[in-house]
Amino acid sequence: MNKLQILVVEDDASVRNLITTTLKAHEYKYIVSPDGSGAICQASTCNPDIVLLDLGLPDMDGVEVIRKIRTWSNMPIIVISARSEDADKIEALDSGADDYLTKPFSVEELLARLRVTGRRLAIMQSNAGANESVFINGKLKIDYAAGCAYIGEEELHLTPIEYKLLCLMSQNVGKVLTHTYITQKVWGSSWDNDIASLRVFMATLRKKLEPVPGSPQYIQTHIGVGYRMMKVEQE
Ligand code: CA
């Protein structure tokens, strides 16, 4: 039973109906806005759990909506956009969106994104209470206080950069992080050669982390955009 309330921001009535029908069938609660200013107002008055946001809105760019909401809230925002260009996705993610879905999308894809975001919300809420110093995801365990990471019982021998990358990904589990965001956090800059270095460090980290090379379980690549740590189901 889903109790999450979703704010659906979409000016195209047919897409909006597809989304709300899907939400209704899966017992999500929802509110809708056909434009950006209405969305900002609804986000502040109703405090929804997740925002589904179209980028091409009649009164303002969806990216502007993200920036406004981010001035007061960390509520998860999933961008839904017909724009397939990487630059638009990157701008939305760098402005604070959590994930994106490219139109046309399938209902299953939409539901999967909502489940991932819902799980991340639950983790955020439980972490907020417990102030956890240990992160667990499937077989991966990170002891932030000790500065060690493990797969099962086995300690991972990571370089400082690899460890920093792993911590950054784990602290944003379920969320796509752009190349620019990661290099800013790790190196404090985002020149082209930092992004090239990032690819190298990500490759060496994955070699140590992933049980099956070529079929990544923990870190997913979003080509031309960035990386995401997947939430792995407990075995
Ligand atoms: Ca639109």
XYZ file of C-alpha atoms and ligand atoms in Angstrom:
236
model
C 0.000 0.000 0.000
C 1.533 3.266 -1.135
C 0.837 6.262 1.022
C 3.168 8.613 -0.839
C 1.741 11.789 -2.277
C 3.026 12.725 -5.726
C 2.864 16.192 -7.267
C 2.404 15.768 -11.033
C 3.506 18.807 -13.041
C 2.590 18.404 -16.701
C 0.816 20.710 -19.170
C -0.032 17.964 -21.682
C -3.419 16.617 -20.532
C -2.992 13.191 -22.162
C 0.387 12.564 -20.491
C -1.002 13.923 -17.212
C -3.946 11.521 -17.409
C -1.657 8.584 -18.165
C 0.417 9.429 -15.083
C -2.481 10.030 -12.714
C -4.312 6.888 -13.886
C -1.140 4.886 -13.215
C -0.693 6.484 -9.794
C -4.303 5.829 -8.877
C -4.078 2.166 -9.951
C -1.044 1.742 -7.695
C -2.546 3.512 -4.703
C -0.379 6.603 -4.769
C -2.033 9.831 -3.736
C -1.507 12.724 -6.124
C -2.085 16.379 -6.818
C -1.590 18.019 -10.207
C -0.425 21.289 -11.678
C -0.434 22.188 -15.389
C 2.209 24.917 -15.026
C 5.330 25.984 -13.153
C 3.976 28.710 -10.896
C 1.136 26.411 -9.750
C 3.703 23.674 -9.103
C 5.839 25.908 -6.877
C 2.731 26.935 -4.956
C 1.525 23.310 -4.539
C 5.000 22.144 -3.512
C 5.126 24.726 -0.720
C 1.549 24.363 0.527
C 1.037 20.567 0.176
C 4.610 19.377 0.839
C 4.336 16.334 -1.471
C 6.676 13.336 -1.028
C 7.836 13.267 -4.650
C 7.528 15.699 -7.581
C 7.149 14.430 -11.169
C 8.123 17.410 -13.285
C 7.832 18.060 -17.013
C 10.597 20.421 -18.217
C 8.647 22.120 -21.020
C 5.964 24.109 -19.209
C 3.864 26.973 -20.620
C 4.881 29.666 -18.109
C 8.475 28.823 -17.213
C 11.245 26.277 -17.736
C 10.990 23.240 -15.464
C 14.623 23.828 -14.423
C 13.461 27.115 -12.899
C 10.859 25.183 -10.874
C 13.617 22.885 -9.545
C 15.779 25.869 -8.524
C 12.867 27.516 -6.711
C 11.889 24.356 -4.806
C 15.522 23.701 -3.890
C 15.722 27.046 -2.083
C 13.615 25.565 0.705
C 13.177 21.798 0.205
C 15.050 18.555 -0.556
C 11.878 16.761 -1.693
C 12.742 14.254 -4.452
C 12.122 15.619 -7.960
C 11.942 13.278 -10.960
C 12.146 15.114 -14.256
C 9.998 13.888 -17.135
C 11.178 15.353 -20.375
C 10.732 14.906 -24.093
C 14.148 16.410 -24.555
C 16.557 13.605 -25.160
C 19.661 15.793 -25.201
C 22.116 15.041 -22.435
C 22.670 18.765 -21.800
C 19.059 19.229 -20.645
C 19.201 16.259 -18.302
C 22.503 17.442 -16.894
C 21.181 20.951 -16.319
C 18.141 19.540 -14.513
C 20.234 17.177 -12.373
C 22.802 19.870 -11.568
C 19.933 22.159 -10.536
C 18.867 19.571 -7.977
C 16.636 17.025 -9.738
C 17.040 13.488 -8.377
C 16.321 11.433 -11.455
C 14.926 11.701 -14.956
C 12.628 9.868 -17.301
C 12.679 10.498 -21.053
C 9.409 10.669 -23.011
C 8.005 8.435 -24.302
C 8.273 6.295 -21.190
C 6.526 3.109 -20.159
C 4.247 2.870 -17.152
C 6.576 0.187 -15.726
C 9.535 2.550 -16.020
C 7.632 5.293 -14.209
C 6.634 2.923 -11.405
C 10.205 1.632 -11.079
C 11.533 5.190 -10.669
C 8.903 5.916 -8.042
C 9.813 2.753 -6.131
C 13.543 3.622 -6.172
C 12.815 7.153 -4.996
C 10.377 5.889 -2.365
C 13.032 3.550 -0.969
C 15.576 6.354 -0.908
C 13.093 8.513 1.001
C 12.631 5.719 3.543
C 16.422 5.431 3.938
C 16.765 9.202 4.338
C 14.050 9.215 6.986
C 15.524 6.293 8.951
C 19.047 7.774 8.701
C 17.782 11.129 9.909
C 16.632 9.451 13.128
C 19.539 7.124 13.742
C 22.428 9.259 12.456
C 23.955 6.085 11.041
C 27.692 5.780 10.726
C 27.456 2.468 8.875
C 25.996 2.171 5.384
C 24.694 -1.203 4.175
C 23.526 -1.965 0.650
C 23.288 -5.658 -0.307
C 26.699 -7.126 0.493
C 28.370 -3.715 0.549
C 29.089 -2.234 3.961
C 30.803 1.096 4.572
C 31.925 2.034 8.065
C 32.216 5.807 7.660
C 33.709 6.288 11.128
C 36.477 3.738 10.539
C 36.947 4.710 6.872
C 36.605 1.101 5.686
C 34.428 -0.625 3.105
C 33.570 -4.312 2.885
C 31.918 -6.746 0.493
C 30.526 -9.418 2.792
C 33.303 -10.098 5.292
C 36.060 -9.042 2.944
C 37.588 -5.582 3.280
C 37.945 -3.656 0.021
C 41.392 -2.209 -0.572
C 40.521 1.178 -2.015
C 42.670 4.166 -2.870
C 41.625 7.412 -1.132
C 39.925 8.665 -4.312
C 38.064 5.390 -4.838
C 36.894 5.490 -1.218
C 35.750 9.094 -1.582
C 33.824 8.184 -4.736
C 32.202 5.200 -3.047
C 31.130 7.300 -0.036
C 29.712 10.024 -2.273
C 27.701 7.470 -4.285
C 26.469 5.733 -1.110
C 25.332 9.002 0.443
C 23.191 9.578 -2.650
C 21.988 6.014 -3.185
C 19.311 5.761 -5.880
C 20.193 9.180 -7.246
C 21.912 9.959 -10.551
C 25.018 12.088 -9.903
C 26.384 14.030 -12.871
C 30.061 13.959 -13.854
C 30.285 17.646 -12.960
C 28.753 17.128 -9.522
C 31.067 14.211 -8.711
C 34.279 15.886 -9.887
C 33.343 19.060 -7.976
C 32.877 16.999 -4.800
C 35.997 14.869 -5.256
C 38.509 17.257 -6.841
C 36.829 20.626 -6.333
C 36.866 21.271 -10.079
C 35.299 19.890 -13.236
C 37.742 20.287 -16.095
C 37.620 17.833 -18.982
C 40.626 15.965 -17.600
C 38.889 15.566 -14.202
C 36.006 13.878 -16.007
C 38.517 11.639 -17.817
C 40.117 10.792 -14.441
C 36.683 10.079 -13.011
C 36.105 7.406 -15.672
C 39.410 5.748 -14.767
C 38.762 5.783 -11.002
C 35.191 4.585 -11.516
C 36.506 1.670 -13.603
C 39.039 0.637 -10.932
C 36.463 1.046 -8.160
C 33.980 -1.141 -10.024
C 36.610 -3.831 -10.580
C 36.928 -4.097 -6.798
C 33.234 -3.656 -6.028
C 31.220 -5.523 -8.623
C 30.980 -9.313 -8.230
C 30.236 -9.899 -11.922
C 32.293 -7.754 -14.329
C 30.176 -6.451 -17.206
C 26.947 -6.716 -15.241
C 27.156 -4.020 -12.575
C 25.032 -4.502 -9.494
C 25.997 -1.442 -7.478
C 26.999 1.335 -9.849
C 24.981 2.106 -12.968
C 26.365 4.245 -15.796
C 24.164 6.899 -17.378
C 26.029 7.482 -20.610
C 26.928 11.125 -21.165
C 25.351 12.082 -17.816
C 26.894 10.387 -14.784
C 26.565 7.508 -12.339
C 24.094 6.156 -9.836
C 24.471 3.729 -6.943
C 21.592 1.274 -7.138
C 19.770 0.099 -4.047
C 20.502 -3.638 -3.904
C 17.808 -5.869 -2.423
C 18.835 -7.758 0.715
C 19.447 -11.421 0.011
Ca 5.230 20.017 -21.726
